[in-house]
Every structure is written in structure tokens, then in C-alpha cells.
Coordinates of C-alpha atoms and ligand atoms in Angstrom, one line a residue:
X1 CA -43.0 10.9 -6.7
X2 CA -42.6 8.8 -10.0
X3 CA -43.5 4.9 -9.3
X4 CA -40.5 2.3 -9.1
X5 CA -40.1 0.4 -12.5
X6 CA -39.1 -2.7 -12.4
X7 CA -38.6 -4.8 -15.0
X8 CA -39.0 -8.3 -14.4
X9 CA -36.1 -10.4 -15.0
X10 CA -36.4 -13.7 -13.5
X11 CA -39.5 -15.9 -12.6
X12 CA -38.9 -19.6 -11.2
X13 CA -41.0 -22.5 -9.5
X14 CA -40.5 -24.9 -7.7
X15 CA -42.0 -27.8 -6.0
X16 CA -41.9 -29.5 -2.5
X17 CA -44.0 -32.7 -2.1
X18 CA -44.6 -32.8 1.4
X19 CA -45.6 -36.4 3.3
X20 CA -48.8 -36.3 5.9
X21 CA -48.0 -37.3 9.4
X22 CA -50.2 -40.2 8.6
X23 CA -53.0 -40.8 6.2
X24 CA -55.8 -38.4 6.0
X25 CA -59.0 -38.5 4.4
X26 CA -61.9 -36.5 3.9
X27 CA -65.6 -37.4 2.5
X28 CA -64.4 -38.1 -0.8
X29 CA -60.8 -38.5 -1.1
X30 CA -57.4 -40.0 0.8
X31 CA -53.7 -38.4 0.4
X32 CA -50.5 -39.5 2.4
X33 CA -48.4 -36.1 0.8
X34 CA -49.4 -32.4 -0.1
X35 CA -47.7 -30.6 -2.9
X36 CA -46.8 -27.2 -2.5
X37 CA -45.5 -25.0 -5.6
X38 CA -43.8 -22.1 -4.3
X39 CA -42.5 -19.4 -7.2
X40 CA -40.2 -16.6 -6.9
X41 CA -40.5 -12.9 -9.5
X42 CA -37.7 -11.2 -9.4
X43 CA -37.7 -7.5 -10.5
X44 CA -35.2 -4.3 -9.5
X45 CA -33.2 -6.6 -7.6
X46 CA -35.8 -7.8 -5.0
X47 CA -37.3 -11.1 -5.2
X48 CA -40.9 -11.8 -4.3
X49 CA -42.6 -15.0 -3.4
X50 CA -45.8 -16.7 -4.0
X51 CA -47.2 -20.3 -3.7
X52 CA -50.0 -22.7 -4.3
X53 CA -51.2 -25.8 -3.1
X54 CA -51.4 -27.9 -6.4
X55 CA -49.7 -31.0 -8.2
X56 CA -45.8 -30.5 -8.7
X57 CA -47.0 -29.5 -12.9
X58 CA -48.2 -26.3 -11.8
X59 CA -44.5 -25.5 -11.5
X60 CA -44.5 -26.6 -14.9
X61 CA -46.9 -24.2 -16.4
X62 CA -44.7 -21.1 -14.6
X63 CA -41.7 -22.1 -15.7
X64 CA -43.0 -22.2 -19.5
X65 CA -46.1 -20.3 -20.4
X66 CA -46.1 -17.4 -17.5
X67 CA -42.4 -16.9 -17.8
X68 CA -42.4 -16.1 -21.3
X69 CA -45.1 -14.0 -21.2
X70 CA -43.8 -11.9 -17.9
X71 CA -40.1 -12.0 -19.1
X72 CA -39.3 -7.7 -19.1
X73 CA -42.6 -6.4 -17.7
X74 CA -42.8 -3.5 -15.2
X75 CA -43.8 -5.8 -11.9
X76 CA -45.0 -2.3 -10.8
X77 CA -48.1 -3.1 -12.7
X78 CA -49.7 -6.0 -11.2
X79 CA -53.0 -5.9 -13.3
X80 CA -51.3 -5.7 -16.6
X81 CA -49.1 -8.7 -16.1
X82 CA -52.5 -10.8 -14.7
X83 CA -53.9 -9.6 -17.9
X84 CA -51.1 -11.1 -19.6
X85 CA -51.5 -13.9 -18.0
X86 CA -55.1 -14.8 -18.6
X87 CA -54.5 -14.0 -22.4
X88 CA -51.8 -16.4 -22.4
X89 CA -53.4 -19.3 -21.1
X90 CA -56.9 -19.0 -23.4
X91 CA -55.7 -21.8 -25.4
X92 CA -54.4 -23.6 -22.4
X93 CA -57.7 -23.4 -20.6
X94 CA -57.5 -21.5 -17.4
X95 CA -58.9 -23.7 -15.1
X96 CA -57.4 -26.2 -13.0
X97 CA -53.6 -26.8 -13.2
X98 CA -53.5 -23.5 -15.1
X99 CA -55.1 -21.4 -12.2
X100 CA -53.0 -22.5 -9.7
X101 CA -50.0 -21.7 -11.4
X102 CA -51.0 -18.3 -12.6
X103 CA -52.2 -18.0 -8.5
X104 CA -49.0 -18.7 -7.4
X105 CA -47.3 -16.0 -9.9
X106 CA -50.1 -13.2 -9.5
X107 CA -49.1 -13.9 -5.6
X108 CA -45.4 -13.1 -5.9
X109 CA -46.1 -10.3 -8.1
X110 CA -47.9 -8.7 -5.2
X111 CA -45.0 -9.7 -2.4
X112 CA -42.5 -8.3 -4.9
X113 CA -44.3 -4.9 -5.5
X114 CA -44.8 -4.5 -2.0
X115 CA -40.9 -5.7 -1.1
X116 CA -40.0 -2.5 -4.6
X117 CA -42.4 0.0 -1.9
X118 CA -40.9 -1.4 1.8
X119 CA -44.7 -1.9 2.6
X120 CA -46.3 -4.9 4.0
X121 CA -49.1 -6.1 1.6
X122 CA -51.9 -5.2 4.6
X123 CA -50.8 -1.5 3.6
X124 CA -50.4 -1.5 0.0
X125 CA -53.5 -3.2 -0.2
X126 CA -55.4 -1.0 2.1
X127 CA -55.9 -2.4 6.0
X128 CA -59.5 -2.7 7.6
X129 CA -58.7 -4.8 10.2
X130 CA -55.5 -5.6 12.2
X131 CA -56.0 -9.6 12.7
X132 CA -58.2 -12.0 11.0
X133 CA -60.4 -14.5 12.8
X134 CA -59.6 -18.4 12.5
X135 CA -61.5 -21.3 12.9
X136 CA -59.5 -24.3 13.5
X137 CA -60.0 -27.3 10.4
X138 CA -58.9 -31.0 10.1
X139 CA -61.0 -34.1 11.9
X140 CA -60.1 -36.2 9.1
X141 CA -62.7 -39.2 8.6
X142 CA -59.7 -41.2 9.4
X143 CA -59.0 -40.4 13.1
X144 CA -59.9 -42.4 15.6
X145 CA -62.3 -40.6 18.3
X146 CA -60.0 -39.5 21.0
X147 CA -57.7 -38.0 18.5
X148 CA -60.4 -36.5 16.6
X149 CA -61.7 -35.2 20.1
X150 CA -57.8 -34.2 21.0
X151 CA -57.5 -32.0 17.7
X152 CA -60.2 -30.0 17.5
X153 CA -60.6 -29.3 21.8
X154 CA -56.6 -27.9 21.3
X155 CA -57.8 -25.0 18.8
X156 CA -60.9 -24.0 21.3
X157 CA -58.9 -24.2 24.5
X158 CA -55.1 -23.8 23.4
X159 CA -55.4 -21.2 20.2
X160 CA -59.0 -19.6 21.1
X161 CA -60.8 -20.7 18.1
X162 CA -64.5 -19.6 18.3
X163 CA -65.1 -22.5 15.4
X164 CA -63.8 -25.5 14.6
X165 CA -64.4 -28.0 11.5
X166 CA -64.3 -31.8 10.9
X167 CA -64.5 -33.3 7.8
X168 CA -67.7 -36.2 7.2
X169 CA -69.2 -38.0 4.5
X170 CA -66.3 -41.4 4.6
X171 CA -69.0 -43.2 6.5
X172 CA -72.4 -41.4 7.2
X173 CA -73.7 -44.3 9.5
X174 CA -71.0 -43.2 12.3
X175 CA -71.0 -39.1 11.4
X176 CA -74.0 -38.7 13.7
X177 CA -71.3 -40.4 16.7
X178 CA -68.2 -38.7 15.4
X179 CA -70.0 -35.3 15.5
X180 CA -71.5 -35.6 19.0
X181 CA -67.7 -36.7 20.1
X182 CA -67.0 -33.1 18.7
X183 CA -69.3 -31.3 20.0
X184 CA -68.2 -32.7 23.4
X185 CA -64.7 -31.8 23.2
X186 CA -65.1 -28.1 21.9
X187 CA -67.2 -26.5 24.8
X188 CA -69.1 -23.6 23.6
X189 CA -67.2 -23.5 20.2
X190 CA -69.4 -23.9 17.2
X191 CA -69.1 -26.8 15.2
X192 CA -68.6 -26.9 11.3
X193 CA -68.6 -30.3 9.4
X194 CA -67.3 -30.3 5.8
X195 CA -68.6 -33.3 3.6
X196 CA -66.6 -32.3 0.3
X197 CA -69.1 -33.2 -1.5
X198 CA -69.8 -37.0 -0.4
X199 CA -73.6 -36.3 -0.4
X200 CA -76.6 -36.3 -2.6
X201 CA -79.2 -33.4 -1.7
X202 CA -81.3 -35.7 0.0
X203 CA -78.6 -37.6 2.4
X204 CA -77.2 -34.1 2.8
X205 CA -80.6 -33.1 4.2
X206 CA -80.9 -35.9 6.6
X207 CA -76.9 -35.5 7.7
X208 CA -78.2 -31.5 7.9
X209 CA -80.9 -32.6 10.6
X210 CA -79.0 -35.0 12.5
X211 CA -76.6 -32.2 12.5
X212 CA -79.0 -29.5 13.9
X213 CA -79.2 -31.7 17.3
X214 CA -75.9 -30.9 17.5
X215 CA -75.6 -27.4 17.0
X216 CA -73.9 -27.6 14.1
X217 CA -73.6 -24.1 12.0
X218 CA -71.8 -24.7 8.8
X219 CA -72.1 -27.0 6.4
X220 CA -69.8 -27.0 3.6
X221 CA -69.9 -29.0 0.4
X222 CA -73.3 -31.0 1.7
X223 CA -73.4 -31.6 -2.0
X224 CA -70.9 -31.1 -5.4
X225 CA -70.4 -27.7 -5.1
X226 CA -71.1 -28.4 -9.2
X227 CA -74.6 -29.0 -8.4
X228 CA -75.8 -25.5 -7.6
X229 CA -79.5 -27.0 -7.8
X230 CA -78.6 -29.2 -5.4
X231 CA -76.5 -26.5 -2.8
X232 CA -79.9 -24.6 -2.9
X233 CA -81.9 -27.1 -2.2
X234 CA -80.2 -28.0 0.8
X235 CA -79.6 -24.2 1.7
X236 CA -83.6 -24.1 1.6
X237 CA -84.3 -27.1 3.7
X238 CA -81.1 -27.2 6.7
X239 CA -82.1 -25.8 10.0
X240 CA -82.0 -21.6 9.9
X241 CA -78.7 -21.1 11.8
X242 CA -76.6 -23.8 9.4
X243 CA -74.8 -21.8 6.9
X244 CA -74.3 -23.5 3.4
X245 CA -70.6 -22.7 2.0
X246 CA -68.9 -23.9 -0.8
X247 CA -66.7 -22.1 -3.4
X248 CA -63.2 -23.8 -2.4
X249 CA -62.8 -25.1 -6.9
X250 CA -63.3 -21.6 -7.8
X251 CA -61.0 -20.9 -10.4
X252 CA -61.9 -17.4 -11.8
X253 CA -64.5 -15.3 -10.9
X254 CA -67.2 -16.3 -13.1
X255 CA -67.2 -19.6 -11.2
X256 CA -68.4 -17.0 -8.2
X257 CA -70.6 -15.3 -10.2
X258 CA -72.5 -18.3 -11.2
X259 CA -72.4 -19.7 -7.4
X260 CA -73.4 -16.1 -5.8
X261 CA -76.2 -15.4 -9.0
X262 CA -77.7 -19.0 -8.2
X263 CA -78.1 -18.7 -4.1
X264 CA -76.1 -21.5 -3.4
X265 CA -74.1 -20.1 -0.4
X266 CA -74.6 -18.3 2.9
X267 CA -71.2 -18.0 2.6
X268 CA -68.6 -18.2 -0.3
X269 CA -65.4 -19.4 0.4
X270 CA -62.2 -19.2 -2.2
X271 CA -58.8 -19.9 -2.1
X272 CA -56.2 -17.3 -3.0
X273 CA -53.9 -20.5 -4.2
X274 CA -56.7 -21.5 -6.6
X275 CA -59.2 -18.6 -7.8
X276 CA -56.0 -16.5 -9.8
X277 CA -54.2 -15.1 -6.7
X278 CA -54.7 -11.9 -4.8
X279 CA -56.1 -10.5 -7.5
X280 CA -58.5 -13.3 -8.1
X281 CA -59.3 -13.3 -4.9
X282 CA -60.4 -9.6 -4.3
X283 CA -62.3 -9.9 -7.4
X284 CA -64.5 -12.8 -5.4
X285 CA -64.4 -10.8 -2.1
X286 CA -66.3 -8.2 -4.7
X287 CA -68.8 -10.2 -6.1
X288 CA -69.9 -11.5 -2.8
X289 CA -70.4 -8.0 -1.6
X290 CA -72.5 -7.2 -4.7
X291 CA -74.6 -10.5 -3.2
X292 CA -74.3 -9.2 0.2
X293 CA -72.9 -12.5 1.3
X294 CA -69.4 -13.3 3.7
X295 CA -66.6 -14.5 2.5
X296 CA -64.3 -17.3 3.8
X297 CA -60.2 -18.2 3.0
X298 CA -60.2 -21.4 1.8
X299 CA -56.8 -23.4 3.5
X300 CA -53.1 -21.6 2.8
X301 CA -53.4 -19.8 6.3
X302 CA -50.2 -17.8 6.0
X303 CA -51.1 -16.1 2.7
X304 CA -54.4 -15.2 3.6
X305 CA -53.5 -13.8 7.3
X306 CA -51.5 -11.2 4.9
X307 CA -54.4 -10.6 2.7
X308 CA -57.1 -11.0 5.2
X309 CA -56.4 -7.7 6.5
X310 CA -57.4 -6.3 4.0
X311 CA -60.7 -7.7 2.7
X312 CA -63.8 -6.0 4.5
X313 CA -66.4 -9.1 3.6
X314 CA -64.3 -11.4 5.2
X315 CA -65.8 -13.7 7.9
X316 CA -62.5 -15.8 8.8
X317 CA -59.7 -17.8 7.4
X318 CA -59.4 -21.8 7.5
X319 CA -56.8 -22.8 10.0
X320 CA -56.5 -26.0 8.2
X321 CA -54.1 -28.6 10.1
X322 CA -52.2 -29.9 7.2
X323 CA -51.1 -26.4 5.7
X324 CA -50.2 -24.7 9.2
X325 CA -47.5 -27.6 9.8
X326 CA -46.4 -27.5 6.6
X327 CA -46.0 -23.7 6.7
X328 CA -44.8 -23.5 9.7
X329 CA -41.9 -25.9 8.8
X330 CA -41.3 -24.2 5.2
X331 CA -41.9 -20.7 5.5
X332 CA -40.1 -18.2 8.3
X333 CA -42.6 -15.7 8.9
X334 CA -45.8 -18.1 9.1
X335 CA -48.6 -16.6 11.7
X336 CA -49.0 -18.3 15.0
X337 CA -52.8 -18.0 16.6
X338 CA -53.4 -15.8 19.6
X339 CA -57.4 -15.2 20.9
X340 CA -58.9 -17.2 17.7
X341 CA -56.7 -14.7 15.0
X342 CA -53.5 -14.4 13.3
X343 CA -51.7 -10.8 12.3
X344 CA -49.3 -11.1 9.1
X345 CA -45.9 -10.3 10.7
X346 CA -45.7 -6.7 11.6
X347 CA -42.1 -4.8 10.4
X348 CA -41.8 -6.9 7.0
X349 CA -42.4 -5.8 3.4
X350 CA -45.2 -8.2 1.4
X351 CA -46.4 -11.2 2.8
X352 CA -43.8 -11.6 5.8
X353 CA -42.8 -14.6 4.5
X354 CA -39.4 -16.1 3.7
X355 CA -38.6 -19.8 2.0
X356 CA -36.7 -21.7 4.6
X357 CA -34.3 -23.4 1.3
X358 CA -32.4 -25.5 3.5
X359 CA -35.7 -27.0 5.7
X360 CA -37.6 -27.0 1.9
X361 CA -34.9 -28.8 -0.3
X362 CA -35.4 -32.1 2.0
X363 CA -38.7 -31.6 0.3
X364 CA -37.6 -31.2 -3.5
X365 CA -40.5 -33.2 -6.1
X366 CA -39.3 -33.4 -9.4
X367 CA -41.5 -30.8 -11.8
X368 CA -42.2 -32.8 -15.2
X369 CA -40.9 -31.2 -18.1
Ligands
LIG1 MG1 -63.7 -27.9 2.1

């Protein structure tokens, strides 16, 4: 049977700025609102949909640069237009505002073929598993201890998180209290901390041993993940059951390479929204197989439930607070946890998901020219 083709005749973005329920802050930065781009291809008279986490310019870049250079290619061929893409935005320098935006449209490009085949991504993809694990994420540096204590026990007792992560680094001298307040409230959970890069190799060392009282067994960012001198040296020196992860700015896959080649990580993480979409993101699922290292979704729980599936190096997906409200409130389809996993929604072409435009246009941010 010949292939659909499907020229594409339509690709839009849009952006929804999208305020916290209060502040939130991590080891090295504050934010009251999240952005989220979401852009629509539209080819053979089915539309599909993809989205990023980025600043409201993103949408910017699709509308110019990626439109043109997408307008009357077969979406059939998913490669050839992220080829396209990549060539296009040499002179615009691919990383950064650029990779987001290009994630977003590589995304929908994979939803729409899917949608052109009735298939849910899982299958066009190739399915090795039929959930994927979650461990529950926020503990902002900003919460006070009960609801620090309140957040994280509700993912071990109420969603069946095996793993749950808090974010350190604002204030080192009170980490050591906020993690044993953790480590109360989750049980038999294992706890990750997350520093986001707050800490130079040595103070990550000393947080890493204060942390090993604790049973702690991740810790992410100790250091810049740009410091891949520093990630190993910490990596060398934490306590043998503390896994060293980072790989969350990944923007293309040599980014990986270089992370993976150096011995940074126990475990890479990336982010679909970030790393050039699905695409991008199987390509780093690759590399860390060549390195015989896990992998780990970075955030945007929805989109990488549907991928997840599919990605045989996977370890789990970040159930991170702030994107599972907002997709929850945004997109119809969004996964719900049972047991500590989420399933892409069974019966529904692509990524399941469906823009709720009336609940998203309360959210419109203005996209600058
Ligand atoms: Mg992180």
C-alpha cells in the first residue's frame, strides 16, 4: 500500500503564559508564570499538535523561519522536514529559543503523521512497554515545610510514586532540615534533590554527604551541567547508590554526546520540548544506549507518557507539579497516574492530546513580531 502524502499547508503557534499558583523557586531561579508554545501542522486535512515549554518568541521563530521552510512538504516524511529545519536555522543558531521552536514543530509533525495513519504515536513509533514509570517533582525552595512535606507524601501515597524530587540549593544551611522533612513524609519512597546547578563541586560534595544520611539517590544538577569537569568530579566522589543526572539544556544531540563521552551522568535526562522534538529525543535515548546509560524525561509529562512507550533506555518520566496542572487544564487527553505510571490515552491517533481553545484563550501571551 502506497504511503499517504500530505502536503503541508498550514503551520501556526501560539502562546499561553500561564500564572503559578504562587511563587516558585528552585536553586537558582524564581518565576510566578510558565509559558507554553503550543503549534499546530496541518497537512491532508488533519491537524496535528505539538508544544514546548519556552518564552512566548519561540512562537515567533515558527511562525517565520519553520513556516517558510515547511510550507508544501510531504508531512509523511518527518526526517526530511527536521532536516529542513536544522538547515534553516544554521544562521539562526540552533540553540536555545531556536530549539524549542523547531521541538515544538518536529512534535506536531509526528502527532500529524500519526493522526494521516489512525495510529497512536506508541504504535507508529514502535511500543516496548505499555506505561511509563513517574516520579513525582516540585518541593520548590520556597515552600514552607508542611507543604513541602504535603506535596511530595501525596505522589507516594495518593499516585504510587516509587520516587519523588525536591528542588535545593536557595539556602544550603536549611537543605540538610528540608530534606530530612522529606524523607519523613515519603515512607519508603526514594528521595531525589535537584540543585539546578546552585553548587560548586566542592559544596555539591558536602550537600552529596549530608544527603547520603538521608538516603538520597539522585542528585541532579549538583553542579552547571556546563561544567562537565565538575559533574565528574562529583559523580566520582557522592556516596555509590546517588546517581548524578543532568542533561535537562540539551539542545541537539551533540550536547549528549559531549555529556555521555565525558562521564558526567549515571543518568541522562532530556526534554523532548528542548533537545529538537521526538526526533531529537530518540536520537539522545541512542546515544545513551551506545554509553550504556538510562535515560530520564525531563518535565512536559503528557508528551513524554506518549513517547515513553516507546523508548527502551528509559528509566522514568518527571511528573513535575507545575506542567501536570497546567496540562491538565490545557490539554484534553493529559495522563492521570495510577501505581507510579501514566499510559498515553488508549483509542486516539498521535499524542492523545487535544487543545482545550476555549480553557487556553483565557491564557493568550502576545508573540512579538
Ligand atoms: Mg532539573
Amino acid at each position: 500500500m502506497a504511503a499517504p502524502e500530505a502536503r503541508i499547508s498550514e503551520v501556526r503557534a501560539r502562546a499561553f503564559s500561564v500564572p503559578t499558583e504562587g511563587p516558585e523557586g528552585d536553586g537558582t531561579l524564581t518565576w510566578t508564570a510558565t509559558t507554553l508554545v503550543v503549534v499546530q501542522v496541518t497537512a491532508g486535512g488533519l491537524t496535528g499538535i505539538g508544544y514546548t515549554y519556552a518564552d512566548a518568541s519561540a512562537a515567533a521563530v515558527v511562525d517565520g523561519v519553520l513556516a517558510d521552510c515547511l510550507d508544501g512538504c510531504d508531512a509523511m516524511d518527518v526526517s526530511a522536514c527536521w532536516l529542513s529545519m536544522r538547515r534553516r536555522l544554521r544562521n539562526v543558531g540552533v540553540a536555545g529559543v531556536a530549539a524549542t521552536a523547531m521541538s515544538a514543530v518536529d512534535t506536531a509533525l509526528w502527532d500529524l503523521k500519526a493522526r494521516l495513519l489512525d495510529l497512536p504515536l506508541g504504535v507508529l513509533l514502535g511500543r516496548v512497554r505499555d506505561n511509563v514509570p513517574i516520579y513525582g517533582s516540585g518541593g520548590f525552595t520556597n515552600l514552607s515545610d508542611d507543604d513541602l512535606a504535603r506535596q511530595l507524601e501525596a505522589w507516594v501515597r495518593r499516585d504510587g510514586c516509587r520516587w519523588v524530587k525536591m528542588k535545593i540549593g536557595a539556602d544550603p544551611g536549611r537543605d540538610p532540615h528540608r530534606m530530612r522533612i522529606a524523607r519523613r513524609a515519603i515512607g519508603n519512597a526514594a528521595l531525589f534533590i535537584d540543585a539546578n546547578g546552585a553548587f560548586t563541586p566542592r559544596e555539591a560534595l558536602h550537600m552529596a554527604c549530608a544527603a547520603a544520611d538521608l538516603d538520597v539517590r539522585w542528585f541532579e544538577e549538583p553542579v552547571s551541567s556546563d561544567d562537565l569537569a565538575g559533574l565528574c568530579f562529583v559523580r566520582d566522589h557522592a556516596p555509590p547508590m546517588m546517581d548524578i543526572a543532568a542533561g535537562e539544556y540539551g539542545f541537539d544531540p551533540g550536547y549528549f554526546q559531549k555529556m555521555l563521552a565525558a562521564g558526567s551522568v549515571d543518568v541522562l535526562q532530556a526534554d523532548a520540548t528542548r533537545c529538537l522534538g521526538i526526533t531529537g529525543f530518540l536520537q539522545a535515548a541512542t546515544l545513551a544506549e551506545v554509553h550504556h546509560i538510562p535515560l530520564s524525561a525531563h518535565c512536559a509529562p503528557a508528551l513524554h507518557a506518549a513517547i515513553g512507550v516507546s523508548v527502551p533506555n528509559l528509566r522514568h518520566l518527571e511528573w513535575f507539579a507545575d506542567h501536570v496542572r497546567i496540562e491538565a487544564m490545557l490539554f484534553d487527553g493529559a495522563p492521570t497516574p495510577h501505581a507510579g505510571a501514566v499510559s498515553p490515552p488508549t483509542g486516539r491517533p498521535g499524542l492523545g492530546l487535544a487543545l482545550k481553545e476555549a480553557d487556553a484563550e483565557r491564557f493568550a501571551a502576545r508573540v512579538p513580531a
